PDB file of C-alpha atoms in Angstrom:
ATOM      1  CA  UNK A   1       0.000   0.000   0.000  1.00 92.00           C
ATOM      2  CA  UNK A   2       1.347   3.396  -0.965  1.00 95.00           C
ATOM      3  CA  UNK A   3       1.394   6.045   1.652  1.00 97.00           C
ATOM      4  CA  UNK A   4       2.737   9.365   1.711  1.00 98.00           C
ATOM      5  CA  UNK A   5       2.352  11.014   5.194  1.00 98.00           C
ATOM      6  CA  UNK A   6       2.969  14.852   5.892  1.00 97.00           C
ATOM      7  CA  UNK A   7       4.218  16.683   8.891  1.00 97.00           C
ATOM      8  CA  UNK A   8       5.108  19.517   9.949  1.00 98.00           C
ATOM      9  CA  UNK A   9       2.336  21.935   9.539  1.00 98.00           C
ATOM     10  CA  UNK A  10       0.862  24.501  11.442  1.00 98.00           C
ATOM     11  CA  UNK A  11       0.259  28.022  12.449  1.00 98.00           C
ATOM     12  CA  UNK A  12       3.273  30.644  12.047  1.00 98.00           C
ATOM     13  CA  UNK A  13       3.748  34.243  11.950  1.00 98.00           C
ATOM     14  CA  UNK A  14       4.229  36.015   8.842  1.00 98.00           C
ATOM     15  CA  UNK A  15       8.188  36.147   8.641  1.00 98.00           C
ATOM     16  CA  UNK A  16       8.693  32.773  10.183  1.00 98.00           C
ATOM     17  CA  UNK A  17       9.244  29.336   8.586  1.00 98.00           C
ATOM     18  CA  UNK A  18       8.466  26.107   8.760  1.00 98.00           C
ATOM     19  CA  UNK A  19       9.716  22.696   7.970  1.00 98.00           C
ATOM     20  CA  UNK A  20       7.268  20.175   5.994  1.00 98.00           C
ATOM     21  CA  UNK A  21       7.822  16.410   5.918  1.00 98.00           C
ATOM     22  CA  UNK A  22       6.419  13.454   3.796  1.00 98.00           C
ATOM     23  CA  UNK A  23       7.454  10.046   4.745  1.00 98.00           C
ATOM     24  CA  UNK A  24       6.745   7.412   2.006  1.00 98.00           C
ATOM     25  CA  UNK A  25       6.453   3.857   2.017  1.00 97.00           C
ATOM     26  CA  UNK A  26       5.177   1.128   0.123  1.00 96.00           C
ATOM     27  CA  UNK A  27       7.003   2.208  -3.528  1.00 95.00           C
ATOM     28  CA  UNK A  28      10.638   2.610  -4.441  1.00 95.00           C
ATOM     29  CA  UNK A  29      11.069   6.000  -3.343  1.00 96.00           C
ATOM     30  CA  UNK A  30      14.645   6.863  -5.059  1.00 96.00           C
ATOM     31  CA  UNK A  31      13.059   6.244  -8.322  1.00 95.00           C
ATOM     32  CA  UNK A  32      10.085   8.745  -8.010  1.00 97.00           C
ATOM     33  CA  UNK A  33      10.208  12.201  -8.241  1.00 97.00           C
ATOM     34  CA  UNK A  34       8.496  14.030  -5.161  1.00 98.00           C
ATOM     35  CA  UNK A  35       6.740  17.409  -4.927  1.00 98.00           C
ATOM     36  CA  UNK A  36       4.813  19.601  -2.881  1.00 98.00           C
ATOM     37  CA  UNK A  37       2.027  21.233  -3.909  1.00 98.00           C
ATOM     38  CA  UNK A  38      -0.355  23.712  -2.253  1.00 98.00           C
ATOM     39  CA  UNK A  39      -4.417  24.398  -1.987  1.00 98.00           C
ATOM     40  CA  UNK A  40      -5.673  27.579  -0.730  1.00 97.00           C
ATOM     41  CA  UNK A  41      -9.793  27.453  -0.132  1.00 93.00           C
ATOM     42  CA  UNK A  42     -11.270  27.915  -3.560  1.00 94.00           C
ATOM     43  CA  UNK A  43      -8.380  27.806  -5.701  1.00 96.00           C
ATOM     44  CA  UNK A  44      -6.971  25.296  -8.010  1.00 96.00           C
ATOM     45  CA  UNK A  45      -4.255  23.003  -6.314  1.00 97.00           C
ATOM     46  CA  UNK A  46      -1.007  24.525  -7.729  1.00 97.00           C
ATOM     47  CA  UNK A  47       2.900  23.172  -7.720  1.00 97.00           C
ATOM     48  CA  UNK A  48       5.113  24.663  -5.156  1.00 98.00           C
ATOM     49  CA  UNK A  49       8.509  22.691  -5.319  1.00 98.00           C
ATOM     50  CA  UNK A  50       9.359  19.176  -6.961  1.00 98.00           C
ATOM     51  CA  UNK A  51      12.347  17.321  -7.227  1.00 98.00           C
ATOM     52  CA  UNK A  52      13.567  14.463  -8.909  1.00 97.00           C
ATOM     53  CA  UNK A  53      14.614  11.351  -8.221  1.00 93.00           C
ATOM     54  CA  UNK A  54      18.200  12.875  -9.229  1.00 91.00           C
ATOM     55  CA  UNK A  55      18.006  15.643  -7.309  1.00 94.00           C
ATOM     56  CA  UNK A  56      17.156  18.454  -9.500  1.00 97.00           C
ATOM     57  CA  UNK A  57      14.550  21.205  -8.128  1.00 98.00           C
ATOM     58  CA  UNK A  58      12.109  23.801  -9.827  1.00 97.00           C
ATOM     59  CA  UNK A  59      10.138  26.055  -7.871  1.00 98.00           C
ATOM     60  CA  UNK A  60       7.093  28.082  -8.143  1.00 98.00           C
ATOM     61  CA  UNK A  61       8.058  31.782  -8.889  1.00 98.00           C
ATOM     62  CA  UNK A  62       6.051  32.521  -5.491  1.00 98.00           C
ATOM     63  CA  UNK A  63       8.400  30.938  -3.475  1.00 98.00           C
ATOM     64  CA  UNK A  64      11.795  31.225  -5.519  1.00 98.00           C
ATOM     65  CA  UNK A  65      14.137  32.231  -2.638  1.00 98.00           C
ATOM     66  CA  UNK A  66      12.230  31.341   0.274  1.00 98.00           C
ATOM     67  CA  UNK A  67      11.141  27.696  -0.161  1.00 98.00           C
ATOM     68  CA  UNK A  68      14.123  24.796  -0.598  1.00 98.00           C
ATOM     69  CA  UNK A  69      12.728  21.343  -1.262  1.00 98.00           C
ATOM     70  CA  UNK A  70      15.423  18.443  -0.014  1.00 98.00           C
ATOM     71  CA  UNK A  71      14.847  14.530   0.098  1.00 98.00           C
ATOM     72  CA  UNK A  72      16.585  12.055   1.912  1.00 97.00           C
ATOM     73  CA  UNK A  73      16.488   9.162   0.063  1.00 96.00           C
ATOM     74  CA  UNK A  74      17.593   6.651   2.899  1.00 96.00           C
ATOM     75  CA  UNK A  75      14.559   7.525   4.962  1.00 97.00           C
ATOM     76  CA  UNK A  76      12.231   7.722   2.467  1.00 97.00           C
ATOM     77  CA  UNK A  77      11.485  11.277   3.351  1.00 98.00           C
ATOM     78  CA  UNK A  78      10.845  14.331   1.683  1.00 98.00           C
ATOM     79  CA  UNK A  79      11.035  17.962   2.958  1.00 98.00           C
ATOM     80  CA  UNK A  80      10.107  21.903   2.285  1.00 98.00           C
ATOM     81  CA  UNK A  81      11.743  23.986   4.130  1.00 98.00           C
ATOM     82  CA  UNK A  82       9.796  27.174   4.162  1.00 98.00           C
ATOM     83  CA  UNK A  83      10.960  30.708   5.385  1.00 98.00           C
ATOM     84  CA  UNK A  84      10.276  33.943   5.645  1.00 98.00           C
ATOM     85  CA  UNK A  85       6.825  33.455   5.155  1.00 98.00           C
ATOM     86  CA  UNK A  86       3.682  35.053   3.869  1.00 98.00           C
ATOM     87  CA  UNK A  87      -0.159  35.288   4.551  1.00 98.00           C
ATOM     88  CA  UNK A  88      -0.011  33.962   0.934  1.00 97.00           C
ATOM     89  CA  UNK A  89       1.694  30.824   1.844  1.00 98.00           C
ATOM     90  CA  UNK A  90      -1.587  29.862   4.079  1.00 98.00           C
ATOM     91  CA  UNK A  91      -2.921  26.596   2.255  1.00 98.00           C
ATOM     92  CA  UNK A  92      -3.189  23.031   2.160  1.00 98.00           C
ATOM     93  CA  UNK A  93      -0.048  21.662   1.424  1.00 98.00           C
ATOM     94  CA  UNK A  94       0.208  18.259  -0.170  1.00 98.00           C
ATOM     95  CA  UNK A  95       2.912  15.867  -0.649  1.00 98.00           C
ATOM     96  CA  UNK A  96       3.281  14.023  -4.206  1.00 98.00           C
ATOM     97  CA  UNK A  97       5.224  11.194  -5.653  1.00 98.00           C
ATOM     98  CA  UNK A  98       5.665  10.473  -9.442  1.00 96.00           C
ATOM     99  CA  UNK A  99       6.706   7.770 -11.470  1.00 95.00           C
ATOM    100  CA  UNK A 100       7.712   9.037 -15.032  1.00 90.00           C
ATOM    101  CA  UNK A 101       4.482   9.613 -17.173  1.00 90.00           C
ATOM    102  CA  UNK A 102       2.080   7.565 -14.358  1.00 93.00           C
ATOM    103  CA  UNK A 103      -0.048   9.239 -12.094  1.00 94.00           C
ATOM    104  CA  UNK A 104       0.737  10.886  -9.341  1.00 96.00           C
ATOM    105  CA  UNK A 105       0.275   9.340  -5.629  1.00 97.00           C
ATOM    106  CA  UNK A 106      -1.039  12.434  -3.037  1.00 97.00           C
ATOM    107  CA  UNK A 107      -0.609  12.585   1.039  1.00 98.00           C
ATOM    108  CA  UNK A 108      -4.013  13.875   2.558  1.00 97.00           C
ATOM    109  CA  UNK A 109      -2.431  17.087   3.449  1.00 97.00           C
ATOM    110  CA  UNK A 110      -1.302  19.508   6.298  1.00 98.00           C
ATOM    111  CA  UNK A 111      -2.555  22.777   6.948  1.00 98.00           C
ATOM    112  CA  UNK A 112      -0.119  25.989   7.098  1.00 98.00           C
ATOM    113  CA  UNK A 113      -1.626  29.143   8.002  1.00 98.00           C
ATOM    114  CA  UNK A 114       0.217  32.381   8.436  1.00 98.00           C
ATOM    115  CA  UNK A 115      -1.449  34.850  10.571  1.00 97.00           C
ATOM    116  CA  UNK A 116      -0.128  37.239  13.458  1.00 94.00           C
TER     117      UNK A 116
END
C-alpha cells in the first residue's frame, strides 16, 4: 500500500518558517520524483517545489528564494523547508510522488496558516 504522510504543519507568523515532511512507504522511493504542492480554499491546487529522483529542483516563482525542497532518500522522506513566510503561503499543502508519465500518488495534506 502506498502512503505518503505529511508533517510539519501549522500556524506561524508572517516572517517565520516552517519545515514540511512526507514520509513514504510502500514504492521505491529513489526512483520517483516528489513534490509539494499547495491548496488555498477555492483555488486550483497549484505546484510549489518538486524534485527528482536525481536531485534536480524547480520552484514556483512565489516561493523562488524562500522555499528549498530536499529529500533524503535513505529515509524515504521528503522535505520543504519554508521561510520567511507570507499570509499567501496559508494553504493546504500536499505531498506528491511520481513515477515518469504515471499518475501521481497524493498525502491527505497539512494545513499551514500564516497569521499574526
Amino acid at each position: 500500500q502506498v502512503q505518503l504522510v505529511e508533517s510539519g504543519g501549522g500556524l506561524v507568523q508572517p516572517g517565520g518558517s516552517l519545515r514540511l515532511s512526507c514520509t513514504a512507504s510502500g514504492f521505491s522511493f529513489s526512483f520517483y520524483a516528489m513534490g509539494w504542492y499547495r491548496q488555498a480554499p477555492g483555488k486550483e491546487r497549484d505546484l510549489v517545489a518538486s524534485i527528482s529522483g536525481g536531485g534536480s529542483t524547480n520552484y514556483a516563482d512565489s516561493v523562488k528564494g524562500r522555499f528549498t525542497i530536499s529529500r533524503d532518500n535513505a529515509k524515504n522522506t521528503v522535505y520543504l523547508q519554508m521561510n520567511s513566510l507570507k499570509p499567501e503561503d496559508t494553504a493546504v499543502y500536499y505531498c506528491s510522488a511520481q513515477w515518469t508519465r504515471t499518475s501521481p500518488y497524493w498525502g491527505q495534506g497539512t494545513q499551514v496558516t500564516v497569521s499574526s
